[in-house]
Amino acid sequence: TLFRSRDKLETVIKIAPGSAPTMLPAAEAAYRLGGRLTHRDGALVDWGDTADWASWLVEIPAAGDYEILIHQAHAGPETGTYEVLLAGQVLPAAVVATGAEFKGFILGTVAVPAPGIYKVFLRPRKLPASGPLFQVRGLALKEG
C-alpha cells in the first residue's frame, strides 16, 4: 500500500505477527525537508534542529503490546534526548554514545488499541550543545 506525502510515495510497512522484529529502515522514512537532516549511507544523519522529524507508516496486524527498538550511532562527547510516538503514546529516550558503531537498543513498549495503519514518529527533544543528535539506521517493532 502506498500513500503520497509531500511529493513522495510512502510505503506502508506491514508489522509481522510474532516475536521477530520488523525493521523500519531509514531509507523508507519520510523526514523533515528544509533543514540539514538527510538520508546518507543507509542512515538518517545531521539531526541538528528540534524541528527535525522522521516517520514511517506501519500496518499493525492486531491490538496488543509492541516493543520499539532503535539502531543508532553517536560519536560525540555530548548526548541528547529524543522521543518515539506511536498510537498516541510517547516513549522518551536518551541517545547512547556508541562511537562510530551502530548499536540496537530497546526503547520500550506501546499498547496499540486496534489493528490498522499508524504513523511512527521519531523526533529530537534536547540536542547536544555541539554536533548532531545521532545517526539512525532505523527503528524496529515487534509484538510482545
mmCIF file of N, CA and C in Angstrom:
data_model
loop_
_atom_site.group_PDB
_atom_site.id
_atom_site.type_symbol
_atom_site.label_atom_id
_atom_site.label_comp_id
_atom_site.label_asym_id
_atom_site.label_seq_id
_atom_site.Cartn_x
_atom_site.Cartn_y
_atom_site.Cartn_z
ATOM 1 N N THR A 1 0.846 -1.176 0.000
ATOM 2 C CA THR A 1 0.000 0.000 0.000
ATOM 3 C C THR A 1 0.888 1.235 0.000
ATOM 4 N N LEU A 2 0.521 2.231 -0.804
ATOM 5 C CA LEU A 2 1.307 3.457 -0.890
ATOM 6 C C LEU A 2 0.446 4.655 -0.529
ATOM 7 N N PHE A 3 1.059 5.647 0.109
ATOM 8 C CA PHE A 3 0.412 6.916 0.410
ATOM 9 C C PHE A 3 1.310 8.028 -0.088
ATOM 10 N N ARG A 4 0.717 9.125 -0.556
ATOM 11 C CA ARG A 4 1.506 10.261 -1.022
ATOM 12 C C ARG A 4 1.684 11.236 0.132
ATOM 13 N N SER A 5 2.925 11.661 0.343
ATOM 14 C CA SER A 5 3.247 12.626 1.384
ATOM 15 C C SER A 5 4.307 13.568 0.865
ATOM 16 N N ARG A 6 3.961 14.834 0.653
ATOM 17 C CA ARG A 6 4.906 15.854 0.200
ATOM 18 C C ARG A 6 5.709 15.401 -1.013
ATOM 19 N N ASP A 7 5.036 15.056 -2.078
ATOM 20 C CA ASP A 7 5.678 14.643 -3.326
ATOM 21 C C ASP A 7 6.480 13.358 -3.192
ATOM 22 N N LYS A 8 6.198 12.560 -2.200
ATOM 23 C CA LYS A 8 6.882 11.281 -2.036
ATOM 24 C C LYS A 8 5.827 10.230 -1.722
ATOM 25 N N LEU A 9 5.949 9.096 -2.366
ATOM 26 C CA LEU A 9 5.062 7.993 -2.030
ATOM 27 C C LEU A 9 5.622 7.288 -0.810
ATOM 28 N N GLU A 10 4.786 7.141 0.209
ATOM 29 C CA GLU A 10 5.213 6.448 1.415
ATOM 30 C C GLU A 10 4.715 5.012 1.364
ATOM 31 N N THR A 11 5.589 4.092 1.623
ATOM 32 C CA THR A 11 5.245 2.685 1.676
ATOM 33 C C THR A 11 4.745 2.345 3.071
ATOM 34 N N VAL A 12 3.694 1.554 3.146
ATOM 35 C CA VAL A 12 3.218 1.063 4.431
ATOM 36 C C VAL A 12 3.981 -0.221 4.728
ATOM 37 N N ILE A 13 4.657 -0.241 5.858
ATOM 38 C CA ILE A 13 5.434 -1.414 6.264
ATOM 39 C C ILE A 13 4.546 -2.287 7.139
ATOM 40 N N LYS A 14 4.334 -3.533 6.709
ATOM 41 C CA LYS A 14 3.497 -4.460 7.473
ATOM 42 C C LYS A 14 4.318 -5.053 8.613
ATOM 43 N N ILE A 15 3.809 -4.900 9.825
ATOM 44 C CA ILE A 15 4.476 -5.452 11.001
ATOM 45 C C ILE A 15 4.120 -6.932 11.084
ATOM 46 N N ALA A 16 5.141 -7.770 11.098
ATOM 47 C CA ALA A 16 4.931 -9.215 11.125
ATOM 48 C C ALA A 16 4.431 -9.646 12.501
ATOM 49 N N PRO A 17 3.412 -10.513 12.530
ATOM 50 C CA PRO A 17 2.984 -11.040 13.824
ATOM 51 C C PRO A 17 4.056 -11.962 14.388
ATOM 52 N N GLY A 18 4.088 -12.092 15.697
ATOM 53 C CA GLY A 18 5.066 -12.969 16.322
ATOM 54 C C GLY A 18 6.208 -12.196 16.944
ATOM 55 N N SER A 19 7.240 -12.931 17.334
ATOM 56 C CA SER A 19 8.309 -12.339 18.137
ATOM 57 C C SER A 19 9.466 -11.756 17.335
ATOM 58 N N ALA A 20 9.480 -11.939 16.014
ATOM 59 C CA ALA A 20 10.584 -11.382 15.212
ATOM 60 C C ALA A 20 10.330 -9.897 14.952
ATOM 61 N N PRO A 21 11.352 -9.041 15.137
ATOM 62 C CA PRO A 21 11.154 -7.614 14.872
ATOM 63 C C PRO A 21 11.033 -7.320 13.380
ATOM 64 N N THR A 22 10.220 -6.330 13.043
ATOM 65 C CA THR A 22 10.097 -5.831 11.675
ATOM 66 C C THR A 22 10.858 -4.520 11.598
ATOM 67 N N MET A 23 11.808 -4.439 10.678
ATOM 68 C CA MET A 23 12.638 -3.240 10.545
ATOM 69 C C MET A 23 11.879 -2.116 9.843
ATOM 70 N N LEU A 24 12.098 -0.909 10.322
ATOM 71 C CA LEU A 24 11.632 0.321 9.683
ATOM 72 C C LEU A 24 12.899 1.056 9.259
ATOM 73 N N PRO A 25 13.435 0.749 8.073
ATOM 74 C CA PRO A 25 14.744 1.273 7.678
ATOM 75 C C PRO A 25 14.720 2.766 7.365
ATOM 76 N N ALA A 26 15.856 3.400 7.555
ATOM 77 C CA ALA A 26 15.999 4.831 7.274
ATOM 78 C C ALA A 26 15.592 5.152 5.843
ATOM 79 N N ALA A 27 15.896 4.263 4.917
ATOM 80 C CA ALA A 27 15.583 4.502 3.503
ATOM 81 C C ALA A 27 14.082 4.611 3.248
ATOM 82 N N GLU A 28 13.258 4.044 4.119
ATOM 83 C CA GLU A 28 11.799 4.078 3.951
ATOM 84 C C GLU A 28 11.148 5.236 4.704
ATOM 85 N N ALA A 29 11.921 6.019 5.428
ATOM 86 C CA ALA A 29 11.362 7.093 6.254
ATOM 87 C C ALA A 29 11.019 8.326 5.435
ATOM 88 N N ALA A 30 9.932 8.969 5.812
ATOM 89 C CA ALA A 30 9.678 10.351 5.384
ATOM 90 C C ALA A 30 10.377 11.207 6.434
ATOM 91 N N TYR A 31 10.879 12.359 6.058
ATOM 92 C CA TYR A 31 11.542 13.209 7.049
ATOM 93 C C TYR A 31 11.413 14.673 6.679
ATOM 94 N N ARG A 32 11.670 15.520 7.674
ATOM 95 C CA ARG A 32 11.531 16.968 7.512
ATOM 96 C C ARG A 32 12.477 17.465 6.436
ATOM 97 N N LEU A 33 11.916 18.229 5.517
ATOM 98 C CA LEU A 33 12.714 18.843 4.464
ATOM 99 C C LEU A 33 13.014 20.287 4.851
ATOM 100 N N GLY A 34 14.065 20.848 4.295
ATOM 101 C CA GLY A 34 14.385 22.244 4.547
ATOM 102 C C GLY A 34 15.429 22.457 5.616
ATOM 103 N N GLY A 35 15.799 21.411 6.321
ATOM 104 C CA GLY A 35 16.854 21.502 7.326
ATOM 105 C C GLY A 35 18.070 20.723 6.862
ATOM 106 N N ARG A 36 18.935 20.360 7.799
ATOM 107 C CA ARG A 36 20.123 19.575 7.462
ATOM 108 C C ARG A 36 19.860 18.069 7.494
ATOM 109 N N LEU A 37 18.814 17.638 8.185
ATOM 110 C CA LEU A 37 18.505 16.215 8.282
ATOM 111 C C LEU A 37 18.387 15.619 6.887
ATOM 112 N N THR A 38 19.098 14.514 6.667
ATOM 113 C CA THR A 38 19.071 13.872 5.358
ATOM 114 C C THR A 38 19.341 12.378 5.508
ATOM 115 N N HIS A 39 19.147 11.652 4.422
ATOM 116 C CA HIS A 39 19.443 10.221 4.370
ATOM 117 C C HIS A 39 20.752 10.039 3.618
ATOM 118 N N ARG A 40 21.724 9.376 4.269
ATOM 119 C CA ARG A 40 23.021 9.146 3.637
ATOM 120 C C ARG A 40 23.618 7.842 4.174
ATOM 121 N N ASP A 41 24.155 7.036 3.273
ATOM 122 C CA ASP A 41 24.830 5.785 3.646
ATOM 123 C C ASP A 41 23.961 4.895 4.540
ATOM 124 N N GLY A 42 22.672 4.818 4.214
ATOM 125 C CA GLY A 42 21.780 3.918 4.941
ATOM 126 C C GLY A 42 21.303 4.422 6.290
ATOM 127 N N ALA A 43 21.533 5.705 6.579
ATOM 128 C CA ALA A 43 21.123 6.248 7.881
ATOM 129 C C ALA A 43 20.538 7.646 7.728
ATOM 130 N N LEU A 44 19.718 8.032 8.685
ATOM 131 C CA LEU A 44 19.254 9.413 8.799
ATOM 132 C C LEU A 44 20.301 10.151 9.620
ATOM 133 N N VAL A 45 20.897 11.182 9.033
ATOM 134 C CA VAL A 45 22.039 11.872 9.650
ATOM 135 C C VAL A 45 21.789 13.380 9.718
ATOM 136 N N ASP A 46 22.633 14.051 10.468
ATOM 137 C CA ASP A 46 22.606 15.515 10.621
ATOM 138 C C ASP A 46 21.337 16.010 11.312
ATOM 139 N N TRP A 47 20.953 15.336 12.395
ATOM 140 C CA TRP A 47 19.842 15.790 13.236
ATOM 141 C C TRP A 47 20.348 16.996 14.020
ATOM 142 N N GLY A 48 20.034 18.212 13.564
ATOM 143 C CA GLY A 48 20.585 19.396 14.204
ATOM 144 C C GLY A 48 19.561 20.416 14.646
ATOM 145 N N ASP A 49 18.278 20.074 14.599
ATOM 146 C CA ASP A 49 17.228 21.034 14.922
ATOM 147 C C ASP A 49 16.108 20.283 15.648
ATOM 148 N N THR A 50 15.547 20.881 16.683
ATOM 149 C CA THR A 50 14.445 20.214 17.390
ATOM 150 C C THR A 50 13.185 20.124 16.533
ATOM 151 N N ALA A 51 13.151 20.825 15.402
ATOM 152 C CA ALA A 51 12.023 20.713 14.470
ATOM 153 C C ALA A 51 12.177 19.518 13.527
ATOM 154 N N ASP A 52 13.334 18.855 13.528
ATOM 155 C CA ASP A 52 13.540 17.680 12.678
ATOM 156 C C ASP A 52 12.600 16.551 13.106
ATOM 157 N N TRP A 53 12.266 15.687 12.168
ATOM 158 C CA TRP A 53 11.466 14.505 12.463
ATOM 159 C C TRP A 53 11.641 13.497 11.331
ATOM 160 N N ALA A 54 11.373 12.255 11.653
ATOM 161 C CA ALA A 54 11.285 11.188 10.654
ATOM 162 C C ALA A 54 10.040 10.381 10.999
ATOM 163 N N SER A 55 9.436 9.764 9.970
ATOM 164 C CA SER A 55 8.241 8.964 10.232
ATOM 165 C C SER A 55 8.156 7.788 9.269
ATOM 166 N N TRP A 56 7.445 6.776 9.713
ATOM 167 C CA TRP A 56 7.183 5.583 8.915
ATOM 168 C C TRP A 56 5.710 5.242 9.063
ATOM 169 N N LEU A 57 5.070 4.803 7.983
ATOM 170 C CA LEU A 57 3.716 4.265 8.054
ATOM 171 C C LEU A 57 3.822 2.763 8.283
ATOM 172 N N VAL A 58 3.077 2.273 9.276
ATOM 173 C CA VAL A 58 3.114 0.846 9.588
ATOM 174 C C VAL A 58 1.697 0.299 9.651
ATOM 175 N N GLU A 59 1.560 -0.955 9.266
ATOM 176 C CA GLU A 59 0.283 -1.653 9.415
ATOM 177 C C GLU A 59 0.425 -2.648 10.552
ATOM 178 N N ILE A 60 -0.295 -2.388 11.629
ATOM 179 C CA ILE A 60 -0.256 -3.234 12.821
ATOM 180 C C ILE A 60 -1.328 -4.309 12.657
ATOM 181 N N PRO A 61 -0.954 -5.612 12.776
ATOM 182 C CA PRO A 61 -1.909 -6.678 12.481
ATOM 183 C C PRO A 61 -2.962 -6.931 13.555
ATOM 184 N N ALA A 62 -2.662 -6.563 14.809
ATOM 185 C CA ALA A 62 -3.589 -6.868 15.896
ATOM 186 C C ALA A 62 -3.354 -5.909 17.056
ATOM 187 N N ALA A 63 -4.391 -5.705 17.846
ATOM 188 C CA ALA A 63 -4.234 -4.920 19.067
ATOM 189 C C ALA A 63 -3.268 -5.650 19.992
ATOM 190 N N GLY A 64 -2.540 -4.894 20.793
ATOM 191 C CA GLY A 64 -1.627 -5.511 21.749
ATOM 192 C C GLY A 64 -0.413 -4.649 22.001
ATOM 193 N N ASP A 65 0.519 -5.213 22.742
ATOM 194 C CA ASP A 65 1.754 -4.508 23.079
ATOM 195 C C ASP A 65 2.796 -4.729 21.994
ATOM 196 N N TYR A 66 3.492 -3.641 21.632
ATOM 197 C CA TYR A 66 4.548 -3.690 20.620
ATOM 198 C C TYR A 66 5.797 -3.022 21.174
ATOM 199 N N GLU A 67 6.886 -3.761 21.126
ATOM 200 C CA GLU A 67 8.176 -3.248 21.581
ATOM 201 C C GLU A 67 8.816 -2.442 20.454
ATOM 202 N N ILE A 68 9.414 -1.304 20.805
ATOM 203 C CA ILE A 68 10.082 -0.453 19.822
ATOM 204 C C ILE A 68 11.575 -0.456 20.107
ATOM 205 N N LEU A 69 12.352 -0.670 19.044
ATOM 206 C CA LEU A 69 13.809 -0.690 19.139
ATOM 207 C C LEU A 69 14.373 0.354 18.192
ATOM 208 N N ILE A 70 15.598 0.809 18.461
ATOM 209 C CA ILE A 70 16.280 1.754 17.582
ATOM 210 C C ILE A 70 17.670 1.224 17.280
ATOM 211 N N HIS A 71 18.155 1.511 16.086
ATOM 212 C CA HIS A 71 19.514 1.168 15.670
ATOM 213 C C HIS A 71 20.208 2.496 15.417
ATOM 214 N N GLN A 72 21.093 2.935 16.338
ATOM 215 C CA GLN A 72 21.654 4.277 16.307
ATOM 216 C C GLN A 72 23.157 4.274 16.563
ATOM 217 N N ALA A 73 23.788 5.384 16.198
ATOM 218 C CA ALA A 73 25.205 5.615 16.493
ATOM 219 C C ALA A 73 25.366 7.066 16.922
ATOM 220 N N HIS A 74 26.328 7.286 17.817
ATOM 221 C CA HIS A 74 26.659 8.654 18.233
ATOM 222 C C HIS A 74 28.110 8.667 18.692
ATOM 223 N N ALA A 75 28.915 9.477 18.012
ATOM 224 C CA ALA A 75 30.352 9.509 18.300
ATOM 225 C C ALA A 75 30.771 10.709 19.141
ATOM 226 N N GLY A 76 29.899 11.684 19.320
ATOM 227 C CA GLY A 76 30.278 12.904 20.033
ATOM 228 C C GLY A 76 30.388 12.707 21.536
ATOM 229 N N PRO A 77 31.037 13.651 22.215
ATOM 230 C CA PRO A 77 31.189 13.549 23.668
ATOM 231 C C PRO A 77 29.900 13.870 24.429
ATOM 232 N N GLU A 78 29.012 14.666 23.828
ATOM 233 C CA GLU A 78 27.763 15.048 24.482
ATOM 234 C C GLU A 78 26.601 14.326 23.812
ATOM 235 N N THR A 79 25.601 13.982 24.605
ATOM 236 C CA THR A 79 24.423 13.313 24.053
ATOM 237 C C THR A 79 23.186 14.174 24.282
ATOM 238 N N GLY A 80 22.098 13.776 23.673
ATOM 239 C CA GLY A 80 20.828 14.472 23.818
ATOM 240 C C GLY A 80 19.718 13.473 24.048
ATOM 241 N N THR A 81 18.488 13.933 23.872
ATOM 242 C CA THR A 81 17.331 13.071 24.068
ATOM 243 C C THR A 81 16.397 13.174 22.862
ATOM 244 N N TYR A 82 15.522 12.177 22.737
ATOM 245 C CA TYR A 82 14.571 12.123 21.627
ATOM 246 C C TYR A 82 13.342 11.374 22.096
ATOM 247 N N GLU A 83 12.346 11.287 21.232
ATOM 248 C CA GLU A 83 11.154 10.529 21.569
ATOM 249 C C GLU A 83 10.607 9.833 20.331
ATOM 250 N N VAL A 84 9.920 8.727 20.581
ATOM 251 C CA VAL A 84 9.222 7.989 19.532
ATOM 252 C C VAL A 84 7.741 8.017 19.890
ATOM 253 N N LEU A 85 6.912 8.320 18.902
ATOM 254 C CA LEU A 85 5.469 8.405 19.109
ATOM 255 C C LEU A 85 4.774 7.348 18.253
ATOM 256 N N LEU A 86 3.833 6.621 18.866
ATOM 257 C CA LEU A 86 3.029 5.626 18.159
ATOM 258 C C LEU A 86 1.708 5.485 18.896
ATOM 259 N N ALA A 87 0.614 5.496 18.161
ATOM 260 C CA ALA A 87 -0.729 5.265 18.710
ATOM 261 C C ALA A 87 -1.035 6.204 19.877
ATOM 262 N N GLY A 88 -0.629 7.465 19.761
ATOM 263 C CA GLY A 88 -0.911 8.454 20.788
ATOM 264 C C GLY A 88 -0.059 8.345 22.036
ATOM 265 N N GLN A 89 0.938 7.483 22.018
ATOM 266 C CA GLN A 89 1.814 7.302 23.171
ATOM 267 C C GLN A 89 3.223 7.763 22.834
ATOM 268 N N VAL A 90 3.931 8.243 23.844
ATOM 269 C CA VAL A 90 5.273 8.799 23.663
ATOM 270 C C VAL A 90 6.262 7.984 24.483
ATOM 271 N N LEU A 91 7.343 7.557 23.822
ATOM 272 C CA LEU A 91 8.447 6.896 24.515
ATOM 273 C C LEU A 91 9.642 7.846 24.515
ATOM 274 N N PRO A 92 9.965 8.476 25.657
ATOM 275 C CA PRO A 92 11.156 9.316 25.710
ATOM 276 C C PRO A 92 12.396 8.436 25.833
ATOM 277 N N ALA A 93 13.503 8.893 25.246
ATOM 278 C CA ALA A 93 14.740 8.105 25.281
ATOM 279 C C ALA A 93 15.947 9.025 25.217
ATOM 280 N N ALA A 94 17.072 8.502 25.652
ATOM 281 C CA ALA A 94 18.337 9.234 25.598
ATOM 282 C C ALA A 94 19.251 8.581 24.571
ATOM 283 N N VAL A 95 19.974 9.409 23.840
ATOM 284 C CA VAL A 95 20.968 8.921 22.885
ATOM 285 C C VAL A 95 22.071 8.220 23.676
ATOM 286 N N VAL A 96 22.582 7.120 23.133
ATOM 287 C CA VAL A 96 23.679 6.382 23.754
ATOM 288 C C VAL A 96 24.933 6.614 22.927
ATOM 289 N N ALA A 97 26.016 6.993 23.595
ATOM 290 C CA ALA A 97 27.295 7.176 22.904
ATOM 291 C C ALA A 97 27.833 5.800 22.523
ATOM 292 N N THR A 98 28.032 5.571 21.226
ATOM 293 C CA THR A 98 28.473 4.264 20.725
ATOM 294 C C THR A 98 29.759 4.362 19.914
ATOM 295 N N GLY A 99 30.346 5.553 19.833
ATOM 296 C CA GLY A 99 31.435 5.750 18.883
ATOM 297 C C GLY A 99 30.831 5.764 17.493
ATOM 298 N N ALA A 100 31.564 5.307 16.520
ATOM 299 C CA ALA A 100 31.053 5.297 15.145
ATOM 300 C C ALA A 100 30.191 4.067 14.861
ATOM 301 N N GLU A 101 30.127 3.135 15.803
ATOM 302 C CA GLU A 101 29.429 1.867 15.597
ATOM 303 C C GLU A 101 27.926 2.000 15.853
ATOM 304 N N PHE A 102 27.117 1.438 14.952
ATOM 305 C CA PHE A 102 25.672 1.392 15.148
ATOM 306 C C PHE A 102 25.340 0.246 16.092
ATOM 307 N N LYS A 103 24.473 0.524 17.065
ATOM 308 C CA LYS A 103 24.038 -0.497 18.011
ATOM 309 C C LYS A 103 22.534 -0.394 18.194
ATOM 310 N N GLY A 104 21.918 -1.525 18.535
ATOM 311 C CA GLY A 104 20.481 -1.570 18.751
ATOM 312 C C GLY A 104 20.133 -1.475 20.221
ATOM 313 N N PHE A 105 19.033 -0.769 20.516
ATOM 314 C CA PHE A 105 18.578 -0.587 21.886
ATOM 315 C C PHE A 105 17.058 -0.695 21.939
ATOM 316 N N ILE A 106 16.555 -1.308 23.005
ATOM 317 C CA ILE A 106 15.114 -1.385 23.238
ATOM 318 C C ILE A 106 14.684 -0.085 23.900
ATOM 319 N N LEU A 107 13.664 0.564 23.334
ATOM 320 C CA LEU A 107 13.187 1.835 23.870
ATOM 321 C C LEU A 107 12.024 1.662 24.839
ATOM 322 N N GLY A 108 11.217 0.644 24.627
ATOM 323 C CA GLY A 108 10.058 0.430 25.481
ATOM 324 C C GLY A 108 8.928 -0.205 24.706
ATOM 325 N N THR A 109 7.768 -0.249 25.335
ATOM 326 C CA THR A 109 6.597 -0.919 24.766
ATOM 327 C C THR A 109 5.420 0.051 24.694
ATOM 328 N N VAL A 110 4.679 -0.047 23.600
ATOM 329 C CA VAL A 110 3.487 0.771 23.381
ATOM 330 C C VAL A 110 2.291 -0.169 23.229
ATOM 331 N N ALA A 111 1.179 0.185 23.865
ATOM 332 C CA ALA A 111 -0.061 -0.585 23.724
ATOM 333 C C ALA A 111 -0.848 -0.021 22.543
ATOM 334 N N VAL A 112 -0.989 -0.815 21.497
ATOM 335 C CA VAL A 112 -1.746 -0.398 20.310
ATOM 336 C C VAL A 112 -3.185 -0.884 20.494
ATOM 337 N N PRO A 113 -4.175 0.041 20.430
ATOM 338 C CA PRO A 113 -5.550 -0.321 20.781
ATOM 339 C C PRO A 113 -6.306 -1.153 19.746
ATOM 340 N N ALA A 114 -5.895 -1.070 18.469
ATOM 341 C CA ALA A 114 -6.641 -1.773 17.418
ATOM 342 C C ALA A 114 -5.730 -1.992 16.219
ATOM 343 N N PRO A 115 -6.012 -3.015 15.408
ATOM 344 C CA PRO A 115 -5.229 -3.178 14.187
ATOM 345 C C PRO A 115 -5.486 -2.002 13.251
ATOM 346 N N GLY A 116 -4.530 -1.738 12.360
ATOM 347 C CA GLY A 116 -4.720 -0.658 11.398
ATOM 348 C C GLY A 116 -3.406 -0.028 10.993
ATOM 349 N N ILE A 117 -3.520 1.068 10.249
ATOM 350 C CA ILE A 117 -2.339 1.781 9.770
ATOM 351 C C ILE A 117 -2.059 2.942 10.718
ATOM 352 N N TYR A 118 -0.813 3.009 11.177
ATOM 353 C CA TYR A 118 -0.367 4.036 12.114
ATOM 354 C C TYR A 118 0.886 4.698 11.567
ATOM 355 N N LYS A 119 1.147 5.900 12.049
ATOM 356 C CA LYS A 119 2.399 6.582 11.717
ATOM 357 C C LYS A 119 3.277 6.566 12.968
ATOM 358 N N VAL A 120 4.527 6.136 12.795
ATOM 359 C CA VAL A 120 5.522 6.147 13.868
ATOM 360 C C VAL A 120 6.405 7.366 13.638
ATOM 361 N N PHE A 121 6.533 8.216 14.651
ATOM 362 C CA PHE A 121 7.374 9.411 14.557
ATOM 363 C C PHE A 121 8.601 9.271 15.435
ATOM 364 N N LEU A 122 9.717 9.802 14.951
ATOM 365 C CA LEU A 122 10.957 9.927 15.711
ATOM 366 C C LEU A 122 11.334 11.398 15.662
ATOM 367 N N ARG A 123 11.540 12.011 16.839
ATOM 368 C CA ARG A 123 11.900 13.434 16.830
ATOM 369 C C ARG A 123 12.783 13.785 18.028
ATOM 370 N N PRO A 124 13.676 14.767 17.842
ATOM 371 C CA PRO A 124 14.554 15.204 18.929
ATOM 372 C C PRO A 124 13.777 15.920 20.026
ATOM 373 N N ARG A 125 14.289 15.811 21.250
ATOM 374 C CA ARG A 125 13.761 16.602 22.365
ATOM 375 C C ARG A 125 14.809 17.609 22.822
ATOM 376 N N LYS A 126 16.030 17.128 23.080
ATOM 377 C CA LYS A 126 17.110 18.015 23.523
ATOM 378 C C LYS A 126 18.365 17.669 22.733
ATOM 379 N N LEU A 127 18.914 18.668 22.064
ATOM 380 C CA LEU A 127 20.114 18.469 21.250
ATOM 381 C C LEU A 127 21.365 18.663 22.092
ATOM 382 N N PRO A 128 22.472 18.003 21.728
ATOM 383 C CA PRO A 128 23.737 18.289 22.405
ATOM 384 C C PRO A 128 24.172 19.725 22.099
ATOM 385 N N ALA A 129 25.017 20.290 22.954
ATOM 386 C CA ALA A 129 25.465 21.677 22.762
ATOM 387 C C ALA A 129 26.197 21.855 21.439
ATOM 388 N N SER A 130 26.887 20.816 20.999
ATOM 389 C CA SER A 130 27.571 20.895 19.705
ATOM 390 C C SER A 130 27.440 19.561 18.985
ATOM 391 N N GLY A 131 27.355 19.622 17.678
ATOM 392 C CA GLY A 131 27.260 18.414 16.862
ATOM 393 C C GLY A 131 25.840 17.906 16.746
ATOM 394 N N PRO A 132 25.627 16.951 15.844
ATOM 395 C CA PRO A 132 24.290 16.395 15.628
ATOM 396 C C PRO A 132 23.853 15.483 16.774
ATOM 397 N N LEU A 133 22.550 15.241 16.847
ATOM 398 C CA LEU A 133 21.975 14.403 17.899
ATOM 399 C C LEU A 133 22.472 12.962 17.804
ATOM 400 N N PHE A 134 22.354 12.359 16.620
ATOM 401 C CA PHE A 134 22.782 10.976 16.394
ATOM 402 C C PHE A 134 22.599 10.621 14.934
ATOM 403 N N GLN A 135 22.931 9.368 14.590
ATOM 404 C CA GLN A 135 22.642 8.798 13.278
ATOM 405 C C GLN A 135 21.725 7.606 13.521
ATOM 406 N N VAL A 136 20.721 7.438 12.658
ATOM 407 C CA VAL A 136 19.730 6.385 12.865
ATOM 408 C C VAL A 136 19.628 5.529 11.613
ATOM 409 N N ARG A 137 19.876 4.225 11.758
ATOM 410 C CA ARG A 137 19.686 3.278 10.648
ATOM 411 C C ARG A 137 18.235 2.875 10.535
ATOM 412 N N GLY A 138 17.489 2.996 11.627
ATOM 413 C CA GLY A 138 16.076 2.673 11.586
ATOM 414 C C GLY A 138 15.532 2.306 12.948
ATOM 415 N N LEU A 139 14.242 2.082 12.964
ATOM 416 C CA LEU A 139 13.546 1.570 14.136
ATOM 417 C C LEU A 139 13.119 0.145 13.821
ATOM 418 N N ALA A 140 12.637 -0.556 14.822
ATOM 419 C CA ALA A 140 12.050 -1.883 14.628
ATOM 420 C C ALA A 140 10.884 -2.018 15.591
ATOM 421 N N LEU A 141 9.861 -2.744 15.172
ATOM 422 C CA LEU A 141 8.711 -3.041 16.021
ATOM 423 C C LEU A 141 8.555 -4.546 16.089
ATOM 424 N N LYS A 142 8.174 -5.020 17.272
ATOM 425 C CA LYS A 142 7.847 -6.439 17.391
ATOM 426 C C LYS A 142 6.750 -6.623 18.411
ATOM 427 N N GLU A 143 5.924 -7.608 18.154
ATOM 428 C CA GLU A 143 4.834 -7.928 19.063
ATOM 429 C C GLU A 143 5.416 -8.394 20.384
ATOM 430 N N GLY A 144 4.745 -8.023 21.462
ATOM 431 C CA GLY A 144 5.216 -8.583 22.700
ATOM 432 C C GLY A 144 5.296 -7.652 23.820
#
